[in-house]
Amino acid sequence: MLRSALRRAAQVGATLVRKASGVGRGHEPQAPACGAPGSTVELLGKSYPQDGFSNLSRKVLSRVGRNLHNQRHHPLWLIKERVKAHFYQRYVGRAGTPLFSVYDDLSVVTPWQNFDSLLIPAGHPSRKKGDNYYLNESHMLRAHTSAHQWDLMRAGLDAFLVVGDVYRRDQIDAQHYPVFHQLEAVRLFSRHQLFAGVKDGENLQLFEQSSRSAHKQETHTMEATKLVEFDLKQTLTGLVTHLFGEGLDIRWVDCYFPFTHPSFEMEIYFHGEWLEVLGCGVMEQQLVNSAGAQERIGWAFGLGLERLAMVLYDIPDIRLFWSEDERFLKQFRVPDINQQVKFQPLSKYPAVTNDISFWLPRENYTENDFYDLVRTVGGDLVEKVDLIDTFEHPKTHRTSHCYRITYRHMERTLSQKEVGHVHQAVQEAAVRLLGVEGRF
């Protein structure tokens, strides 16, 4: 019942957004919202039965298969091609062919691939339904490209890049969107490969049984860990130098990921501030072993294409990546993928802000549910949503939230009347679908 109501809300919202956007049918790919248990949803040529886990919105489904990273001269394609070219030229196998293979057409995964294969514990917060998009209990849209590591290693690959769209329910602002794009890399080493060229390398080993420390895993020797870490950091330093230019200040920050140890975030000093650009680390040997590569040790890293493109090209709003405005797209049609591009802003049309306040239900409410609802109804007219006030009634102990929704069209000025129709649809959908009590 809730999903059919969401479908109706999405249809109403889409109609209002089309009117506010001044576009007709067919401007944006349409896909059905997930239906009631027992129904099915068609996605990428396959049918998926719906159940109690299904939580995909029409908005998100319409983005699946767009593959911005594979559209020639799109800014995300430019970043992907620059990274590919760097790896192809810098790392060549014995036969003169590229050492790294590239996979950029994968998408739907199982929860086991997305979580268990990466050693993410059963109770880990990242598994929450409120943070992910599920087709059903057994299939989901991947939350990271790391979901393919195990399968590709199992297939016998020891050096590969995975590029593609990933999906997460998240807040709404200029840096976050429910669909974004990642690039993942893995490289494995045999004992001979890692210690080749090292003095007395024939006497060194990859593995030992010892204790885990902040610097290494219990199954790795310190020599092997340090060589893998050195190779990883050299590889990444070369990559960001290729992308950003010489003379870049870089620092490494210790961090935690369930599937690597030790783990690091790489930060660069760019335009006067430190920016985190990627996460990386020495792969957990348990993961490598389970994929059938017991005699190898390796590293992995992952980066966000939108993050890099926004920094490199001065793109201020993540919604622009989905724009079909020729004024945006033509700026990236360059003859050389390495040509410097600085985005020239489109005229920034004025924003319209409306607030919405409501009492929360006693249970089963998450902020991501509300953000997802706003995305579904308001589409890309919504620039950001801010929680501006939280109030607890002193007698009833009920909690009230007040959100400020900023609407802004990327291509023209919106009127308050146009926005009012969309905002009313958001209010009605919040009451009907989330069980809130409106204060409007």
Short mmCIF file of C-alpha atoms in Angstrom, two decimals:
data_model
loop_
_atom_site.label_atom_id
_atom_site.label_comp_id
_atom_site.label_asym_id
_atom_site.label_seq_id
_atom_site.Cartn_x
_atom_site.Cartn_y
_atom_site.Cartn_z
CA MET A 1 0.00 0.00 0.00
CA LEU A 2 2.82 2.39 0.87
CA ARG A 3 4.68 1.57 -2.32
CA SER A 4 1.59 2.13 -4.47
CA ALA A 5 1.14 5.49 -2.71
CA LEU A 6 4.78 6.30 -3.43
CA ARG A 7 4.16 5.42 -7.05
CA ARG A 8 1.20 7.81 -7.17
CA ALA A 9 3.26 10.52 -5.42
CA ALA A 10 6.08 10.00 -7.89
CA GLN A 11 3.67 10.31 -10.82
CA VAL A 12 2.15 13.51 -9.40
CA GLY A 13 5.61 14.88 -8.60
CA ALA A 14 6.94 14.01 -12.05
CA THR A 15 4.01 15.80 -13.68
CA LEU A 16 4.54 18.89 -11.53
CA VAL A 17 8.29 18.84 -12.11
CA ARG A 18 7.77 18.54 -15.87
CA LYS A 19 5.49 21.57 -15.76
CA ALA A 20 7.91 23.53 -13.56
CA SER A 21 10.83 22.49 -15.74
CA GLY A 22 9.09 23.43 -18.94
CA VAL A 23 9.87 20.08 -20.54
CA GLY A 24 7.65 17.51 -22.14
CA ARG A 25 7.42 13.76 -21.91
CA GLY A 26 10.56 11.91 -22.87
CA HIS A 27 12.92 14.58 -21.56
CA GLU A 28 14.06 12.17 -18.87
CA PRO A 29 14.01 8.35 -18.94
CA GLN A 30 11.02 7.03 -17.05
CA ALA A 31 10.97 3.84 -15.00
CA PRO A 32 8.28 2.35 -12.81
CA ALA A 33 8.54 2.75 -9.09
CA CYS A 34 8.83 -0.44 -7.11
CA GLY A 35 5.43 -1.97 -6.60
CA ALA A 36 3.77 -4.11 -3.96
CA PRO A 37 5.17 -7.50 -2.94
CA GLY A 38 4.32 -10.01 -5.64
CA SER A 39 4.84 -7.55 -8.49
CA THR A 40 8.05 -7.30 -10.49
CA VAL A 41 10.29 -4.52 -11.72
CA GLU A 42 12.18 -4.67 -15.01
CA LEU A 43 15.75 -3.46 -14.89
CA LEU A 44 18.53 -3.83 -17.46
CA GLY A 45 16.67 -6.63 -19.23
CA LYS A 46 15.90 -8.68 -16.12
CA SER A 47 12.82 -9.05 -13.92
CA TYR A 48 13.09 -8.76 -10.15
CA PRO A 49 10.19 -9.81 -7.88
CA GLN A 50 9.32 -7.24 -5.24
CA ASP A 51 9.17 -7.93 -1.51
CA GLY A 52 9.34 -6.13 1.82
CA PHE A 53 12.93 -5.04 1.15
CA SER A 54 12.14 -3.25 -2.13
CA ASN A 55 12.68 0.50 -1.69
CA LEU A 56 13.66 1.87 -5.10
CA SER A 57 12.04 5.10 -6.21
CA ARG A 58 11.10 6.05 -9.76
CA LYS A 59 13.73 8.80 -9.57
CA VAL A 60 16.57 6.39 -8.87
CA LEU A 61 15.38 3.74 -11.31
CA SER A 62 15.35 6.34 -14.08
CA ARG A 63 19.11 6.81 -13.58
CA VAL A 64 20.06 3.12 -13.89
CA GLY A 65 21.63 2.43 -17.25
CA ARG A 66 22.40 6.07 -18.05
CA ASN A 67 26.13 5.29 -17.62
CA LEU A 68 27.40 8.87 -17.62
CA HIS A 69 30.94 7.53 -17.28
CA ASN A 70 30.62 5.94 -20.74
CA GLN A 71 29.17 8.97 -22.56
CA ARG A 72 31.89 10.49 -24.72
CA HIS A 73 33.04 13.95 -23.62
CA HIS A 74 30.95 13.91 -20.46
CA PRO A 75 33.15 15.25 -17.61
CA LEU A 76 32.94 11.88 -15.80
CA TRP A 77 34.00 10.11 -19.00
CA LEU A 78 36.96 12.49 -19.29
CA ILE A 79 38.12 11.63 -15.75
CA LYS A 80 37.67 7.89 -16.38
CA GLU A 81 39.57 8.05 -19.66
CA ARG A 82 42.41 10.02 -18.08
CA VAL A 83 42.78 7.43 -15.31
CA LYS A 84 42.59 4.56 -17.82
CA ALA A 85 45.17 6.17 -20.09
CA HIS A 86 47.53 6.67 -17.15
CA PHE A 87 47.29 3.03 -16.07
CA TYR A 88 47.55 1.72 -19.64
CA GLN A 89 50.69 3.75 -20.34
CA ARG A 90 52.37 3.36 -16.96
CA TYR A 91 51.71 -0.33 -16.27
CA VAL A 92 52.42 -2.74 -19.12
CA GLY A 93 52.60 -6.53 -18.94
CA ARG A 94 55.30 -8.76 -20.38
CA ALA A 95 53.53 -9.08 -23.75
CA GLY A 96 53.34 -5.32 -24.10
CA THR A 97 49.61 -5.25 -23.32
CA PRO A 98 48.09 -3.21 -20.47
CA LEU A 99 48.58 -4.82 -17.05
CA PHE A 100 45.22 -3.56 -15.76
CA SER A 101 41.94 -4.68 -17.33
CA VAL A 102 38.89 -2.38 -17.11
CA TYR A 103 35.26 -3.26 -16.31
CA ASP A 104 32.71 -0.47 -16.67
CA ASP A 105 29.34 -2.11 -17.40
CA LEU A 106 28.37 -3.78 -14.09
CA SER A 107 25.58 -2.64 -11.72
CA VAL A 108 23.15 -4.97 -9.87
CA VAL A 109 24.66 -7.11 -7.10
CA THR A 110 23.59 -9.28 -4.20
CA PRO A 111 23.91 -8.18 -0.56
CA TRP A 112 26.57 -10.89 -0.22
CA GLN A 113 28.65 -9.23 -2.94
CA ASN A 114 28.07 -5.76 -1.54
CA PHE A 115 28.79 -6.60 2.11
CA ASP A 116 29.77 -10.15 3.07
CA SER A 117 32.42 -10.65 0.38
CA LEU A 118 34.11 -7.51 1.75
CA LEU A 119 34.04 -8.75 5.36
CA ILE A 120 31.52 -6.08 6.40
CA PRO A 121 30.03 -7.37 9.69
CA ALA A 122 26.36 -8.33 9.93
CA GLY A 123 25.49 -5.42 12.22
CA HIS A 124 27.54 -2.78 10.40
CA PRO A 125 25.66 0.54 9.91
CA SER A 126 26.40 0.56 6.17
CA ARG A 127 24.05 -2.41 5.70
CA LYS A 128 20.96 -0.51 6.84
CA LYS A 129 18.03 -0.55 4.45
CA GLY A 130 17.70 3.17 5.10
CA ASP A 131 21.11 3.77 3.49
CA ASN A 132 20.78 1.49 0.46
CA TYR A 133 18.55 0.75 -2.52
CA TYR A 134 17.18 -2.78 -2.65
CA LEU A 135 15.41 -4.39 -5.61
CA ASN A 136 14.40 -7.12 -3.18
CA GLU A 137 15.94 -9.04 -0.31
CA SER A 138 18.38 -10.84 -2.60
CA HIS A 139 19.37 -8.07 -5.05
CA MET A 140 20.37 -4.43 -4.68
CA LEU A 141 21.98 -1.57 -6.54
CA ARG A 142 25.61 -1.62 -5.49
CA ALA A 143 26.69 0.91 -2.88
CA HIS A 144 30.31 0.79 -4.07
CA THR A 145 32.32 -0.67 -6.94
CA SER A 146 34.19 -2.76 -4.34
CA ALA A 147 31.25 -5.18 -4.62
CA HIS A 148 32.98 -6.74 -7.65
CA GLN A 149 36.42 -7.32 -6.10
CA TRP A 150 35.77 -10.89 -4.96
CA ASP A 151 34.26 -12.09 -8.25
CA LEU A 152 37.04 -10.63 -10.39
CA MET A 153 39.76 -12.09 -8.19
CA ARG A 154 37.91 -15.41 -8.20
CA ALA A 155 38.01 -15.28 -12.00
CA GLY A 156 41.81 -15.17 -11.78
CA LEU A 157 42.43 -11.46 -12.34
CA ASP A 158 45.24 -9.83 -10.38
CA ALA A 159 45.16 -6.23 -11.73
CA PHE A 160 41.92 -4.49 -12.67
CA LEU A 161 39.90 -1.28 -12.62
CA VAL A 162 36.12 -1.22 -12.05
CA VAL A 163 34.22 1.94 -12.99
CA GLY A 164 30.53 2.63 -12.67
CA ASP A 165 27.47 4.08 -11.01
CA VAL A 166 26.80 3.42 -7.32
CA TYR A 167 23.71 4.12 -5.25
CA ARG A 168 23.21 5.38 -1.70
CA ARG A 169 20.38 7.05 0.15
CA ASP A 170 21.87 10.24 1.53
CA GLN A 171 21.33 13.86 2.41
CA ILE A 172 20.47 16.43 -0.26
CA ASP A 173 22.95 19.19 -1.05
CA ALA A 174 25.34 20.32 -3.79
CA GLN A 175 27.82 17.49 -3.05
CA HIS A 176 25.42 14.54 -2.61
CA TYR A 177 23.19 12.69 -5.05
CA PRO A 178 21.61 9.22 -4.74
CA VAL A 179 23.56 8.09 -7.80
CA PHE A 180 27.26 8.80 -8.22
CA HIS A 181 30.25 7.11 -9.85
CA GLN A 182 33.30 5.37 -8.46
CA LEU A 183 36.53 3.96 -9.82
CA GLU A 184 38.04 0.98 -8.00
CA ALA A 185 41.45 -0.62 -8.53
CA VAL A 186 43.00 -3.84 -7.24
CA ARG A 187 46.48 -5.23 -7.72
CA LEU A 188 47.77 -8.56 -6.40
CA PHE A 189 51.40 -9.66 -6.15
CA SER A 190 53.02 -13.07 -6.01
CA ARG A 191 56.09 -13.52 -3.83
CA HIS A 192 58.33 -13.35 -6.89
CA GLN A 193 56.65 -10.17 -8.21
CA LEU A 194 56.81 -8.32 -4.91
CA PHE A 195 60.40 -9.13 -3.99
CA ALA A 196 61.91 -9.01 -7.50
CA GLY A 197 64.77 -6.52 -7.49
CA VAL A 198 64.95 -6.43 -3.68
CA LYS A 199 68.34 -7.31 -2.23
CA ASP A 200 68.20 -10.85 -0.77
CA GLY A 201 64.55 -10.95 -1.87
CA GLU A 202 64.73 -14.70 -2.36
CA ASN A 203 64.92 -15.03 1.42
CA LEU A 204 61.85 -12.92 2.13
CA GLN A 205 58.31 -14.24 2.63
CA LEU A 206 54.81 -12.86 2.11
CA PHE A 207 53.20 -14.62 5.05
CA GLU A 208 53.77 -15.48 8.69
CA GLN A 209 51.67 -16.23 11.75
CA SER A 210 52.01 -13.38 14.21
CA SER A 211 49.78 -10.80 15.87
CA ARG A 212 47.84 -7.98 14.23
CA SER A 213 49.11 -4.46 14.88
CA ALA A 214 48.31 -0.97 13.66
CA HIS A 215 50.89 -1.49 10.91
CA LYS A 216 50.12 -4.95 9.54
CA GLN A 217 47.82 -7.96 9.48
CA GLU A 218 48.56 -11.09 11.51
CA THR A 219 49.24 -13.15 8.36
CA HIS A 220 51.57 -10.68 6.59
CA THR A 221 55.25 -10.17 7.16
CA MET A 222 56.31 -6.60 7.84
CA GLU A 223 58.53 -6.65 4.74
CA ALA A 224 55.63 -7.65 2.48
CA THR A 225 53.26 -5.12 4.04
CA LYS A 226 55.69 -2.24 3.66
CA LEU A 227 56.46 -3.11 0.02
CA VAL A 228 52.75 -3.34 -0.88
CA GLU A 229 52.07 -0.08 0.95
CA PHE A 230 54.99 1.60 -0.83
CA ASP A 231 53.79 0.40 -4.24
CA LEU A 232 50.23 1.56 -3.49
CA LYS A 233 51.31 5.03 -2.42
CA GLN A 234 53.68 5.38 -5.37
CA THR A 235 50.90 4.33 -7.74
CA LEU A 236 48.46 6.86 -6.29
CA THR A 237 51.00 9.66 -6.13
CA GLY A 238 51.68 9.10 -9.82
CA LEU A 239 47.95 9.11 -10.59
CA VAL A 240 47.09 12.38 -8.83
CA THR A 241 50.21 14.03 -10.25
CA HIS A 242 48.97 12.99 -13.70
CA LEU A 243 45.54 14.49 -12.95
CA PHE A 244 46.47 17.63 -11.00
CA GLY A 245 50.02 18.40 -12.14
CA GLU A 246 53.48 18.46 -10.60
CA GLY A 247 54.35 19.97 -7.23
CA LEU A 248 51.24 18.69 -5.46
CA ASP A 249 51.39 18.42 -1.66
CA ILE A 250 50.06 15.03 -0.53
CA ARG A 251 49.44 13.56 2.90
CA TRP A 252 48.22 10.17 4.10
CA VAL A 253 45.72 9.86 6.95
CA ASP A 254 45.27 6.56 8.80
CA CYS A 255 41.67 5.35 8.70
CA TYR A 256 39.54 2.20 8.88
CA PHE A 257 37.86 0.09 6.19
CA PRO A 258 36.60 -3.46 6.89
CA PHE A 259 38.31 -4.84 3.77
CA THR A 260 41.80 -3.30 4.07
CA HIS A 261 44.46 -3.01 6.79
CA PRO A 262 46.39 -0.84 7.16
CA SER A 263 44.04 1.69 5.53
CA PHE A 264 44.62 5.27 4.43
CA GLU A 265 42.86 8.30 3.04
CA MET A 266 44.83 10.39 0.58
CA GLU A 267 44.54 14.16 0.88
CA ILE A 268 45.90 16.76 -1.52
CA TYR A 269 46.53 20.47 -0.92
CA PHE A 270 44.66 22.18 -3.72
CA HIS A 271 43.49 25.78 -4.06
CA GLY A 272 44.50 26.54 -0.48
CA GLU A 273 42.84 23.64 1.33
CA TRP A 274 43.34 19.96 2.08
CA LEU A 275 40.93 17.75 0.16
CA GLU A 276 40.30 14.04 0.72
CA VAL A 277 40.29 12.39 -2.71
CA LEU A 278 40.33 8.62 -2.15
CA GLY A 279 40.55 5.70 0.28
CA CYS A 280 42.96 2.79 -0.01
CA GLY A 281 44.87 0.11 1.83
CA VAL A 282 46.45 -3.35 1.93
CA MET A 283 43.71 -5.87 1.18
CA GLU A 284 42.54 -8.09 4.02
CA GLN A 285 44.13 -11.48 3.38
CA GLN A 286 40.95 -13.26 4.46
CA LEU A 287 39.17 -11.62 1.51
CA VAL A 288 41.98 -12.50 -0.91
CA ASN A 289 42.13 -16.10 0.33
CA SER A 290 38.38 -16.61 0.05
CA ALA A 291 38.57 -15.54 -3.60
CA GLY A 292 41.13 -18.28 -4.31
CA ALA A 293 44.30 -16.16 -4.43
CA GLN A 294 45.93 -17.59 -1.29
CA GLU A 295 49.46 -17.19 -2.64
CA ARG A 296 49.10 -13.48 -3.31
CA ILE A 297 48.98 -10.21 -1.39
CA GLY A 298 47.58 -6.96 -2.70
CA TRP A 299 46.27 -3.43 -2.44
CA ALA A 300 43.02 -1.71 -3.37
CA PHE A 301 41.82 1.88 -3.72
CA GLY A 302 38.57 3.61 -4.61
CA LEU A 303 37.80 7.17 -5.66
CA GLY A 304 34.71 9.18 -6.58
CA LEU A 305 34.58 10.48 -10.14
CA GLU A 306 32.21 13.34 -9.29
CA ARG A 307 34.47 14.41 -6.44
CA LEU A 308 37.49 14.60 -8.75
CA ALA A 309 35.56 16.29 -11.56
CA MET A 310 34.10 18.93 -9.25
CA VAL A 311 37.58 19.79 -8.00
CA LEU A 312 39.39 19.60 -11.34
CA TYR A 313 36.78 21.38 -13.43
CA ASP A 314 35.29 23.74 -10.80
CA ILE A 315 31.81 22.24 -11.12
CA PRO A 316 29.81 23.62 -8.16
CA ASP A 317 26.71 21.38 -8.09
CA ILE A 318 26.53 17.60 -8.46
CA ARG A 319 23.16 17.86 -10.25
CA LEU A 320 24.95 19.39 -13.24
CA PHE A 321 26.40 16.00 -14.16
CA TRP A 322 22.90 14.90 -15.13
CA SER A 323 22.16 18.06 -17.11
CA GLU A 324 21.35 17.86 -20.81
CA ASP A 325 21.91 21.59 -21.18
CA GLU A 326 24.15 22.14 -24.18
CA ARG A 327 25.81 25.10 -22.42
CA PHE A 328 27.16 22.64 -19.86
CA LEU A 329 28.01 19.69 -22.11
CA LYS A 330 29.80 21.61 -24.85
CA GLN A 331 32.43 22.85 -22.40
CA PHE A 332 33.85 19.31 -22.16
CA ARG A 333 34.05 18.52 -25.87
CA VAL A 334 37.82 18.82 -26.08
CA PRO A 335 40.16 17.21 -28.64
CA ASP A 336 42.56 15.99 -25.93
CA ILE A 337 41.30 14.32 -22.74
CA ASN A 338 44.18 15.92 -20.83
CA GLN A 339 43.26 19.44 -21.91
CA GLN A 340 42.57 21.71 -18.96
CA VAL A 341 38.91 22.64 -18.60
CA LYS A 342 37.48 25.20 -16.19
CA PHE A 343 33.71 25.15 -16.06
CA GLN A 344 32.16 28.49 -16.93
CA PRO A 345 29.08 28.79 -14.72
CA LEU A 346 25.69 29.00 -16.29
CA SER A 347 23.66 31.95 -15.11
CA LYS A 348 22.64 30.96 -11.59
CA TYR A 349 18.92 31.46 -11.37
CA PRO A 350 17.43 32.56 -8.04
CA ALA A 351 16.45 29.96 -5.48
CA VAL A 352 13.03 29.54 -3.91
CA THR A 353 12.95 28.22 -0.35
CA ASN A 354 9.99 26.65 1.43
CA ASP A 355 9.94 25.14 4.91
CA ILE A 356 8.12 22.01 6.02
CA SER A 357 7.47 21.06 9.66
CA PHE A 358 5.94 17.90 11.04
CA TRP A 359 5.72 15.70 14.11
CA LEU A 360 7.66 12.46 13.67
CA PRO A 361 5.90 9.12 14.02
CA ARG A 362 6.72 7.13 17.15
CA GLU A 363 8.87 4.68 15.20
CA ASN A 364 10.17 3.69 11.75
CA TYR A 365 11.27 7.17 10.64
CA THR A 366 14.71 8.01 9.25
CA GLU A 367 15.89 11.26 7.72
CA ASN A 368 16.98 9.37 4.60
CA ASP A 369 13.36 8.27 4.07
CA PHE A 370 12.36 11.93 3.92
CA TYR A 371 15.28 12.88 1.66
CA ASP A 372 14.40 10.04 -0.70
CA LEU A 373 10.77 11.14 -0.78
CA VAL A 374 11.78 14.72 -1.61
CA ARG A 375 14.04 13.44 -4.41
CA THR A 376 11.19 11.30 -5.75
CA VAL A 377 8.59 14.07 -5.77
CA GLY A 378 10.76 17.15 -6.39
CA GLY A 379 13.34 15.65 -8.74
CA ASP A 380 16.28 17.82 -9.72
CA LEU A 381 14.40 21.01 -8.91
CA VAL A 382 15.55 20.35 -5.33
CA GLU A 383 18.99 21.82 -4.73
CA LYS A 384 19.31 20.96 -1.05
CA VAL A 385 17.38 20.09 2.10
CA ASP A 386 18.50 21.33 5.52
CA LEU A 387 17.20 20.23 8.92
CA ILE A 388 16.93 23.67 10.53
CA ASP A 389 15.10 22.89 13.77
CA THR A 390 14.36 19.98 16.09
CA PHE A 391 11.86 20.41 18.90
CA GLU A 392 10.73 18.00 21.62
CA HIS A 393 7.38 18.73 23.26
CA PRO A 394 7.94 18.97 27.04
CA LYS A 395 4.70 17.12 27.89
CA THR A 396 4.12 14.60 25.09
CA HIS A 397 7.84 14.09 24.33
CA ARG A 398 6.99 14.01 20.65
CA THR A 399 9.69 15.27 18.30
CA SER A 400 9.15 17.79 15.55
CA HIS A 401 11.47 18.43 12.61
CA CYS A 402 11.56 21.53 10.43
CA TYR A 403 13.31 21.22 7.07
CA ARG A 404 14.15 24.00 4.64
CA ILE A 405 13.90 22.87 1.02
CA THR A 406 15.77 24.94 -1.56
CA TYR A 407 14.38 24.72 -5.08
CA ARG A 408 16.39 25.99 -8.03
CA HIS A 409 16.08 25.21 -11.73
CA MET A 410 19.40 24.86 -13.51
CA GLU A 411 18.16 26.55 -16.69
CA ARG A 412 15.51 29.16 -15.82
CA THR A 413 13.78 31.09 -13.04
CA LEU A 414 11.11 29.30 -11.02
CA SER A 415 8.04 31.08 -9.71
CA GLN A 416 6.77 30.63 -6.16
CA LYS A 417 3.52 29.31 -7.63
CA GLU A 418 5.33 26.56 -9.56
CA VAL A 419 7.34 25.60 -6.51
CA GLY A 420 4.24 25.75 -4.34
CA HIS A 421 2.62 22.92 -6.31
CA VAL A 422 5.69 20.71 -5.93
CA HIS A 423 6.08 21.61 -2.25
CA GLN A 424 2.44 20.74 -1.58
CA ALA A 425 2.99 17.35 -3.21
CA VAL A 426 5.97 16.82 -0.87
CA GLN A 427 3.84 17.70 2.15
CA GLU A 428 1.03 15.37 1.15
CA ALA A 429 3.40 12.51 0.35
CA ALA A 430 5.23 12.91 3.70
CA VAL A 431 1.95 12.57 5.61
CA ARG A 432 0.69 9.68 3.52
CA LEU A 433 3.91 7.68 3.19
CA LEU A 434 5.98 8.42 6.28
CA GLY A 435 3.19 8.68 8.83
CA VAL A 436 4.19 12.16 9.99
CA GLU A 437 1.71 14.71 11.32
CA GLY A 438 1.96 17.93 9.38
CA ARG A 439 2.41 21.32 11.00
CA PHE A 440 1.64 23.20 7.80
#
